Amino acid sequence: MIETRQLTKRYGDFTAVDAISFKVEPGQVLGFLGPNGAGKSTTMKMLAGFLAPTSGSATVAGFDVEKQPLEAKRALGYLPEGAPSYGEMNVREFLDFIADVRGLKDDQRHRRLDDAIERLHLDGVMEQPIDTLSKGFKRRVGLAGAILHDPRVLILDEPTDGLDPNQKQEVRTLINSMARDKTIIISTHLLEEVHAVCRRAIIIAGGRILADATPAELEARSRYHQAVSLSAANVGEAKEALARVAEIAAIEVDPQDNRITAFPKPGRAIFVAVGDALKERGVVFRELALEAGRLDEVFRTITQGAAGKEART
């Protein structure tokens, strides 16, 4: 439903997006991750037909975004960064305008408007000028406009930006409910977003794709993968007990909260052995947890490593 082939965008000597290729299938939610300036929004804009690529190509629902722009845009719902709108309009007028642009009429128009308003909980602000809304409500109005025509493909650039925790959860629930029959790309710098809604993640930096995997596969690349963490009443006693476990390669203590992390030797499982060692020594502990891996650490390793290579070339 979405495919790029060597998609590239240059501004003079600066390459914002550097020959990226990927494909997103129907029913899949792809998280597009990267630091500021990585090329995420530029890629989104090219997919949406807002920017013309310097070279390469992109298709949306089988339509080439340059050669068949109208067909591609009909299949697409796009929430750009900042959710631009007409601030002097009230919410009702703006959504009516979007319905006109999308060619929605009669019963279908009423159904789609009612559905978008209900999903984004906009009933209480329908007569309010958009300029007077909070950042979070402006984002919700923009998302309502993106889903109004029930598109097959959604491209959402920072969809929960500016939302409070409750609103973020509502939007994530909405995305999950739509994911069954749509193709969705979410550009974000929030790693929690990946865990909440994404089945796959691409990490981009310097305009290049550095990783493409499921969240679980990325977590498995973390040094914390299969590590065991715990809080103990007596840190010294806990460290002495853990030092007796042969399968442990290293033990670290967080200086902020004294949380202990034990790292396994390659290919070893240490959760049961850690628990047994603590009990044998009579160490009082709580929150003994097996780590799946830390996505934030993988993200930093990948993107900072790429930045270091760029600096050396």
mmCIF file of C-alpha atoms in Angstrom:
data_model
loop_
_atom_site.group_PDB
_atom_site.id
_atom_site.type_symbol
_atom_site.label_atom_id
_atom_site.label_comp_id
_atom_site.label_asym_id
_atom_site.label_seq_id
_atom_site.Cartn_x
_atom_site.Cartn_y
_atom_site.Cartn_z
ATOM 1 C CA MET A 1 0.000 0.000 0.000
ATOM 2 C CA ILE A 2 3.006 2.295 0.523
ATOM 3 C CA GLU A 3 6.297 1.790 -1.243
ATOM 4 C CA THR A 4 9.383 3.923 -1.818
ATOM 5 C CA ARG A 5 12.231 3.145 -4.208
ATOM 6 C CA GLN A 6 15.489 5.032 -3.769
ATOM 7 C CA LEU A 7 13.502 8.080 -2.653
ATOM 8 C CA THR A 8 15.791 11.113 -2.430
ATOM 9 C CA LYS A 9 15.426 14.799 -1.608
ATOM 10 C CA ARG A 10 18.267 17.303 -1.994
ATOM 11 C CA TYR A 11 18.437 21.006 -1.292
ATOM 12 C CA GLY A 12 21.519 22.169 -3.143
ATOM 13 C CA ASP A 13 24.467 20.286 -1.646
ATOM 14 C CA PHE A 14 22.428 19.098 1.347
ATOM 15 C CA THR A 15 20.761 15.679 1.139
ATOM 16 C CA ALA A 16 17.738 15.549 3.444
ATOM 17 C CA VAL A 17 16.595 12.076 2.362
ATOM 18 C CA ASP A 18 19.166 9.736 0.857
ATOM 19 C CA ALA A 19 17.887 6.971 -1.452
ATOM 20 C CA ILE A 20 15.564 5.231 1.013
ATOM 21 C CA SER A 21 13.506 2.192 0.041
ATOM 22 C CA PHE A 22 10.835 0.468 2.104
ATOM 23 C CA LYS A 23 7.387 -1.086 1.774
ATOM 24 C CA VAL A 24 4.438 -1.057 4.182
ATOM 25 C CA GLU A 25 1.702 -3.659 3.780
ATOM 26 C CA PRO A 26 -2.040 -3.300 4.541
ATOM 27 C CA GLY A 27 -2.824 -3.866 8.220
ATOM 28 C CA GLN A 28 0.650 -2.754 9.274
ATOM 29 C CA VAL A 29 1.525 0.228 11.481
ATOM 30 C CA LEU A 30 5.057 1.426 10.795
ATOM 31 C CA GLY A 31 6.867 3.666 13.252
ATOM 32 C CA PHE A 32 9.242 6.071 11.511
ATOM 33 C CA LEU A 33 11.823 7.051 14.128
ATOM 34 C CA GLY A 34 14.716 9.430 14.147
ATOM 35 C CA PRO A 35 16.273 12.415 15.873
ATOM 36 C CA ASN A 36 15.369 15.961 14.880
ATOM 37 C CA GLY A 37 16.533 16.670 11.342
ATOM 38 C CA ALA A 38 16.755 12.979 10.437
ATOM 39 C CA GLY A 39 14.536 13.311 7.351
ATOM 40 C CA LYS A 40 11.275 11.951 8.804
ATOM 41 C CA SER A 41 9.001 14.884 7.941
ATOM 42 C CA THR A 42 10.618 15.353 4.520
ATOM 43 C CA THR A 43 9.866 11.718 3.698
ATOM 44 C CA MET A 44 6.260 12.139 4.892
ATOM 45 C CA LYS A 45 5.828 15.239 2.732
ATOM 46 C CA MET A 46 7.081 13.424 -0.353
ATOM 47 C CA LEU A 47 4.721 10.494 0.283
ATOM 48 C CA ALA A 48 1.838 12.947 0.656
ATOM 49 C CA GLY A 49 2.707 14.754 -2.588
ATOM 50 C CA PHE A 50 3.538 17.966 -0.742
ATOM 51 C CA LEU A 51 7.193 17.858 -1.853
ATOM 52 C CA ALA A 52 8.546 16.532 -5.138
ATOM 53 C CA PRO A 53 11.443 14.096 -4.763
ATOM 54 C CA THR A 54 14.770 14.917 -6.394
ATOM 55 C CA SER A 55 14.986 11.316 -7.575
ATOM 56 C CA GLY A 56 13.443 7.933 -6.864
ATOM 57 C CA SER A 57 9.731 7.210 -6.592
ATOM 58 C CA ALA A 58 6.922 6.520 -4.152
ATOM 59 C CA THR A 59 3.517 4.876 -4.500
ATOM 60 C CA VAL A 60 0.438 5.103 -2.282
ATOM 61 C CA ALA A 61 -2.256 2.452 -2.733
ATOM 62 C CA GLY A 62 -0.589 1.521 -6.007
ATOM 63 C CA PHE A 63 -0.594 5.101 -7.369
ATOM 64 C CA ASP A 64 2.620 6.940 -8.181
ATOM 65 C CA VAL A 65 2.578 10.140 -6.106
ATOM 66 C CA GLU A 66 4.100 12.159 -8.981
ATOM 67 C CA LYS A 67 2.453 10.578 -12.019
ATOM 68 C CA GLN A 68 -0.979 9.937 -10.423
ATOM 69 C CA PRO A 69 -1.180 12.606 -7.715
ATOM 70 C CA LEU A 70 -4.973 12.907 -7.504
ATOM 71 C CA GLU A 71 -5.545 9.169 -7.217
ATOM 72 C CA ALA A 72 -2.808 8.879 -4.559
ATOM 73 C CA LYS A 73 -4.249 11.763 -2.537
ATOM 74 C CA ARG A 74 -7.778 10.309 -2.660
ATOM 75 C CA ALA A 75 -6.485 7.146 -0.985
ATOM 76 C CA LEU A 76 -4.464 9.066 1.595
ATOM 77 C CA GLY A 77 -5.151 10.741 4.922
ATOM 78 C CA TYR A 78 -2.301 13.019 5.986
ATOM 79 C CA LEU A 79 -1.658 14.731 9.303
ATOM 80 C CA PRO A 80 1.337 17.027 8.792
ATOM 81 C CA GLU A 81 3.623 18.344 11.482
ATOM 82 C CA GLY A 82 1.909 21.181 13.348
ATOM 83 C CA ALA A 83 -1.565 20.317 11.957
ATOM 84 C CA PRO A 84 -1.970 23.506 9.847
ATOM 85 C CA SER A 85 -5.545 24.743 9.489
ATOM 86 C CA TYR A 86 -7.595 27.899 8.973
ATOM 87 C CA GLY A 87 -7.538 29.491 12.397
ATOM 88 C CA GLU A 88 -10.417 31.896 11.773
ATOM 89 C CA MET A 89 -12.798 29.007 11.071
ATOM 90 C CA ASN A 90 -14.540 27.221 13.890
ATOM 91 C CA VAL A 91 -14.149 23.464 14.078
ATOM 92 C CA ARG A 92 -17.468 22.724 12.389
ATOM 93 C CA GLU A 93 -16.680 25.042 9.475
ATOM 94 C CA PHE A 94 -13.234 23.534 9.046
ATOM 95 C CA LEU A 95 -14.468 19.931 8.989
ATOM 96 C CA ASP A 96 -17.253 20.930 6.596
ATOM 97 C CA PHE A 97 -14.594 22.468 4.360
ATOM 98 C CA ILE A 98 -12.548 19.247 4.448
ATOM 99 C CA ALA A 99 -15.705 17.256 3.614
ATOM 100 C CA ASP A 100 -16.272 19.525 0.598
ATOM 101 C CA VAL A 101 -12.691 19.089 -0.592
ATOM 102 C CA ARG A 102 -13.004 15.321 -0.237
ATOM 103 C CA GLY A 103 -16.265 15.282 -2.181
ATOM 104 C CA LEU A 104 -18.343 13.794 0.633
ATOM 105 C CA LYS A 105 -22.084 14.188 0.099
ATOM 106 C CA ASP A 106 -25.454 13.388 1.620
ATOM 107 C CA ASP A 107 -25.641 10.443 4.041
ATOM 108 C CA GLN A 108 -21.987 9.496 3.616
ATOM 109 C CA ARG A 109 -20.990 13.044 4.551
ATOM 110 C CA HIS A 110 -23.080 13.004 7.729
ATOM 111 C CA ARG A 111 -21.823 9.559 8.725
ATOM 112 C CA ARG A 112 -18.183 10.444 8.234
ATOM 113 C CA LEU A 113 -18.475 13.774 10.063
ATOM 114 C CA ASP A 114 -20.280 12.175 13.001
ATOM 115 C CA ASP A 115 -17.710 9.360 13.155
ATOM 116 C CA ALA A 116 -14.668 11.685 13.126
ATOM 117 C CA ILE A 117 -16.180 14.061 15.686
ATOM 118 C CA GLU A 118 -17.058 11.184 18.015
ATOM 119 C CA ARG A 119 -13.704 9.406 17.655
ATOM 120 C CA LEU A 120 -11.728 12.573 18.467
ATOM 121 C CA HIS A 121 -14.146 13.813 21.152
ATOM 122 C CA LEU A 122 -14.691 17.196 19.501
ATOM 123 C CA ASP A 123 -18.357 17.733 20.417
ATOM 124 C CA GLY A 124 -17.572 20.393 23.010
ATOM 125 C CA VAL A 125 -15.487 22.625 20.692
ATOM 126 C CA MET A 126 -17.385 22.462 17.405
ATOM 127 C CA GLU A 127 -18.384 26.168 17.481
ATOM 128 C CA GLN A 128 -15.016 27.378 18.789
ATOM 129 C CA PRO A 129 -12.532 29.174 16.456
ATOM 130 C CA ILE A 130 -9.524 26.965 15.813
ATOM 131 C CA ASP A 131 -7.092 29.733 16.782
ATOM 132 C CA THR A 132 -8.521 29.667 20.313
ATOM 133 C CA LEU A 133 -8.015 25.930 20.819
ATOM 134 C CA SER A 134 -5.220 24.376 22.850
ATOM 135 C CA LYS A 135 -2.359 22.694 20.986
ATOM 136 C CA GLY A 136 -3.812 19.308 21.859
ATOM 137 C CA PHE A 137 -7.266 20.119 20.478
ATOM 138 C CA LYS A 138 -5.755 21.573 17.308
ATOM 139 C CA ARG A 139 -3.959 18.260 16.845
ATOM 140 C CA ARG A 140 -7.216 16.361 17.319
ATOM 141 C CA VAL A 141 -8.987 18.570 14.767
ATOM 142 C CA GLY A 142 -6.170 17.882 12.297
ATOM 143 C CA LEU A 143 -6.459 14.148 12.882
ATOM 144 C CA ALA A 144 -10.233 14.310 12.417
ATOM 145 C CA GLY A 145 -9.647 15.970 9.039
ATOM 146 C CA ALA A 146 -7.128 13.267 8.085
ATOM 147 C CA ILE A 147 -9.532 10.373 8.748
ATOM 148 C CA LEU A 148 -12.717 12.117 7.564
ATOM 149 C CA HIS A 149 -12.900 10.383 4.170
ATOM 150 C CA ASP A 150 -11.992 6.955 5.644
ATOM 151 C CA PRO A 151 -8.734 6.637 3.669
ATOM 152 C CA ARG A 152 -6.995 3.339 3.006
ATOM 153 C CA VAL A 153 -3.624 4.863 3.877
ATOM 154 C CA LEU A 154 -2.736 7.155 6.800
ATOM 155 C CA ILE A 155 0.468 9.149 7.197
ATOM 156 C CA LEU A 156 0.629 10.760 10.623
ATOM 157 C CA ASP A 157 3.488 13.098 11.517
ATOM 158 C CA GLU A 158 3.787 13.269 15.332
ATOM 159 C CA PRO A 159 0.069 12.432 15.900
ATOM 160 C CA THR A 160 0.189 12.785 19.707
ATOM 161 C CA ASP A 161 2.331 15.920 19.830
ATOM 162 C CA GLY A 162 0.884 18.339 22.391
ATOM 163 C CA LEU A 163 -1.625 15.875 23.845
ATOM 164 C CA ASP A 164 -1.897 15.115 27.543
ATOM 165 C CA PRO A 165 -1.473 11.472 28.692
ATOM 166 C CA ASN A 166 -5.224 10.725 28.527
ATOM 167 C CA GLN A 167 -5.514 12.216 25.039
ATOM 168 C CA LYS A 168 -2.443 10.281 23.887
ATOM 169 C CA GLN A 169 -4.051 7.049 25.032
ATOM 170 C CA GLU A 170 -7.277 7.915 23.188
ATOM 171 C CA VAL A 171 -5.387 8.597 19.935
ATOM 172 C CA ARG A 172 -3.357 5.387 20.287
ATOM 173 C CA THR A 173 -6.548 3.418 20.819
ATOM 174 C CA LEU A 174 -7.969 5.063 17.690
ATOM 175 C CA ILE A 175 -4.895 4.144 15.648
ATOM 176 C CA ASN A 176 -5.012 0.539 16.856
ATOM 177 C CA SER A 177 -8.712 0.308 15.965
ATOM 178 C CA MET A 178 -8.039 1.588 12.428
ATOM 179 C CA ALA A 179 -4.949 -0.546 11.857
ATOM 180 C CA ARG A 180 -6.902 -3.677 10.954
ATOM 181 C CA ASP A 181 -7.865 -2.442 7.491
ATOM 182 C CA LYS A 182 -5.477 0.422 6.785
ATOM 183 C CA THR A 183 -1.812 1.024 6.080
ATOM 184 C CA ILE A 184 -0.399 3.498 8.592
ATOM 185 C CA ILE A 185 2.929 5.280 8.953
ATOM 186 C CA ILE A 186 3.593 7.227 12.146
ATOM 187 C CA SER A 187 6.530 9.583 12.270
ATOM 188 C CA THR A 188 7.583 10.109 15.873
ATOM 189 C CA HIS A 189 10.465 10.757 18.239
ATOM 190 C CA LEU A 190 8.522 9.216 21.151
ATOM 191 C CA LEU A 191 9.744 5.667 21.732
ATOM 192 C CA GLU A 192 6.700 4.912 23.887
ATOM 193 C CA GLU A 193 4.611 5.405 20.728
ATOM 194 C CA VAL A 194 6.374 2.485 19.099
ATOM 195 C CA HIS A 195 5.488 0.132 21.939
ATOM 196 C CA ALA A 196 1.888 1.374 21.983
ATOM 197 C CA VAL A 197 0.888 1.094 18.318
ATOM 198 C CA CYS A 198 3.663 -0.045 15.963
ATOM 199 C CA ARG A 199 4.274 -3.544 14.652
ATOM 200 C CA ARG A 200 7.432 -2.463 12.868
ATOM 201 C CA ALA A 201 9.925 0.368 13.209
ATOM 202 C CA ILE A 202 12.352 2.092 10.872
ATOM 203 C CA ILE A 203 15.136 4.178 12.409
ATOM 204 C CA ILE A 204 16.405 6.968 10.174
ATOM 205 C CA ALA A 205 19.236 9.446 10.700
ATOM 206 C CA GLY A 206 21.055 11.678 8.274
ATOM 207 C CA GLY A 207 18.408 10.858 5.686
ATOM 208 C CA ARG A 208 19.324 7.159 5.664
ATOM 209 C CA ILE A 209 17.585 4.053 6.989
ATOM 210 C CA LEU A 210 19.759 2.536 9.708
ATOM 211 C CA ALA A 211 17.422 -0.168 11.028
ATOM 212 C CA ASP A 212 14.175 -1.838 9.955
ATOM 213 C CA ALA A 213 12.717 -4.397 12.370
ATOM 214 C CA THR A 214 9.922 -5.170 14.799
ATOM 215 C CA PRO A 215 10.123 -3.438 18.203
ATOM 216 C CA ALA A 216 10.982 -6.795 19.792
ATOM 217 C CA GLU A 217 13.816 -7.383 17.309
ATOM 218 C CA LEU A 218 15.213 -3.928 18.043
ATOM 219 C CA GLU A 219 15.002 -4.539 21.790
ATOM 220 C CA ALA A 220 16.932 -7.774 21.323
ATOM 221 C CA ARG A 221 19.866 -5.651 20.120
ATOM 222 C CA SER A 222 19.988 -3.880 23.480
ATOM 223 C CA ARG A 223 22.674 -4.737 26.009
ATOM 224 C CA TYR A 224 19.799 -4.964 28.494
ATOM 225 C CA HIS A 225 18.145 -7.828 26.573
ATOM 226 C CA GLN A 226 17.662 -10.735 29.020
ATOM 227 C CA ALA A 227 19.293 -8.731 31.839
ATOM 228 C CA VAL A 228 17.682 -8.924 35.289
ATOM 229 C CA SER A 229 16.954 -5.815 37.340
ATOM 230 C CA LEU A 230 15.849 -5.506 40.955
ATOM 231 C CA SER A 231 15.605 -3.238 43.967
ATOM 232 C CA ALA A 232 17.058 -4.524 47.228
ATOM 233 C CA ALA A 233 16.963 -3.273 50.815
ATOM 234 C CA ASN A 234 20.723 -3.754 51.098
ATOM 235 C CA VAL A 235 22.569 -3.129 47.839
ATOM 236 C CA GLY A 236 25.874 -4.489 49.135
ATOM 237 C CA GLU A 237 24.369 -7.802 50.192
ATOM 238 C CA ALA A 238 22.563 -8.128 46.865
ATOM 239 C CA LYS A 239 25.767 -7.524 44.890
ATOM 240 C CA GLU A 240 27.623 -10.139 46.962
ATOM 241 C CA ALA A 241 24.887 -12.686 46.281
ATOM 242 C CA LEU A 242 24.852 -11.944 42.554
ATOM 243 C CA ALA A 243 28.639 -12.189 42.338
ATOM 244 C CA ARG A 244 28.280 -15.903 43.067
ATOM 245 C CA VAL A 245 26.205 -16.521 39.930
ATOM 246 C CA ALA A 246 28.591 -17.834 37.284
ATOM 247 C CA GLU A 247 26.339 -16.907 34.365
ATOM 248 C CA ILE A 248 26.435 -13.172 35.215
ATOM 249 C CA ALA A 249 28.897 -11.112 33.162
ATOM 250 C CA ALA A 250 28.506 -7.753 34.931
ATOM 251 C CA ILE A 251 26.576 -6.008 37.688
ATOM 252 C CA GLU A 252 25.640 -2.319 37.593
ATOM 253 C CA VAL A 253 23.959 -0.083 40.175
ATOM 254 C CA ASP A 254 21.999 3.006 39.114
ATOM 255 C CA PRO A 255 23.342 5.879 41.250
ATOM 256 C CA GLN A 256 19.968 7.649 41.226
ATOM 257 C CA ASP A 257 17.707 4.942 42.639
ATOM 258 C CA ASN A 258 20.174 2.154 43.570
ATOM 259 C CA ARG A 259 18.442 -0.214 41.171
ATOM 260 C CA ILE A 260 20.663 -3.192 40.405
ATOM 261 C CA THR A 261 21.013 -4.702 36.932
ATOM 262 C CA ALA A 262 22.729 -8.035 36.293
ATOM 263 C CA PHE A 263 23.883 -8.701 32.728
ATOM 264 C CA PRO A 264 24.135 -12.302 31.472
ATOM 265 C CA LYS A 265 27.041 -13.837 29.664
ATOM 266 C CA PRO A 266 26.284 -14.391 25.952
ATOM 267 C CA GLY A 267 23.575 -16.971 25.414
ATOM 268 C CA ARG A 268 22.863 -17.446 29.131
ATOM 269 C CA ALA A 269 19.554 -17.095 30.985
ATOM 270 C CA ILE A 270 20.021 -15.806 34.533
ATOM 271 C CA PHE A 271 16.559 -14.941 35.877
ATOM 272 C CA VAL A 272 16.044 -18.150 37.900
ATOM 273 C CA ALA A 273 19.664 -18.231 39.079
ATOM 274 C CA VAL A 274 19.448 -14.604 40.284
ATOM 275 C CA GLY A 275 16.279 -15.298 42.261
ATOM 276 C CA ASP A 276 17.753 -18.435 43.825
ATOM 277 C CA ALA A 277 21.003 -16.669 44.783
ATOM 278 C CA LEU A 278 19.157 -13.814 46.498
ATOM 279 C CA LYS A 279 16.919 -16.195 48.446
ATOM 280 C CA GLU A 280 19.827 -18.391 49.530
ATOM 281 C CA ARG A 281 21.628 -15.370 51.010
ATOM 282 C CA GLY A 282 18.433 -14.041 52.608
ATOM 283 C CA VAL A 283 18.533 -10.798 50.625
ATOM 284 C CA VAL A 284 15.310 -8.793 50.877
ATOM 285 C CA PHE A 285 14.419 -7.678 47.360
ATOM 286 C CA ARG A 286 11.460 -6.421 45.337
ATOM 287 C CA GLU A 287 10.591 -5.871 41.678
ATOM 288 C CA LEU A 288 12.730 -8.642 40.291
ATOM 289 C CA ALA A 289 12.261 -8.191 36.539
ATOM 290 C CA LEU A 290 13.535 -9.745 33.318
ATOM 291 C CA GLU A 291 14.415 -7.020 30.816
ATOM 292 C CA ALA A 292 13.191 -7.388 27.229
ATOM 293 C CA GLY A 293 15.661 -4.704 26.174
ATOM 294 C CA ARG A 294 15.605 -0.933 26.110
ATOM 295 C CA LEU A 295 14.566 0.698 22.869
ATOM 296 C CA ASP A 296 15.908 4.086 23.920
ATOM 297 C CA GLU A 297 19.395 2.619 24.347
ATOM 298 C CA VAL A 298 19.215 0.909 20.918
ATOM 299 C CA PHE A 299 17.995 4.170 19.367
ATOM 300 C CA ARG A 300 20.908 6.136 20.862
ATOM 301 C CA THR A 301 23.464 3.516 19.859
ATOM 302 C CA ILE A 302 22.268 3.408 16.255
ATOM 303 C CA THR A 303 21.782 7.146 15.693
ATOM 304 C CA GLN A 304 24.847 8.339 17.609
ATOM 305 C CA GLY A 305 26.973 5.739 15.864
ATOM 306 C CA ALA A 306 25.788 7.075 12.520
ATOM 307 C CA ALA A 307 26.544 10.640 13.616
ATOM 308 C CA GLY A 308 30.048 9.612 14.583
ATOM 309 C CA LYS A 309 30.674 8.038 11.194
ATOM 310 C CA GLU A 310 29.410 11.193 9.450
ATOM 311 C CA ALA A 311 31.782 13.335 11.504
ATOM 312 C CA ARG A 312 34.764 11.175 10.534
ATOM 313 C CA THR A 313 34.052 11.260 6.777
#
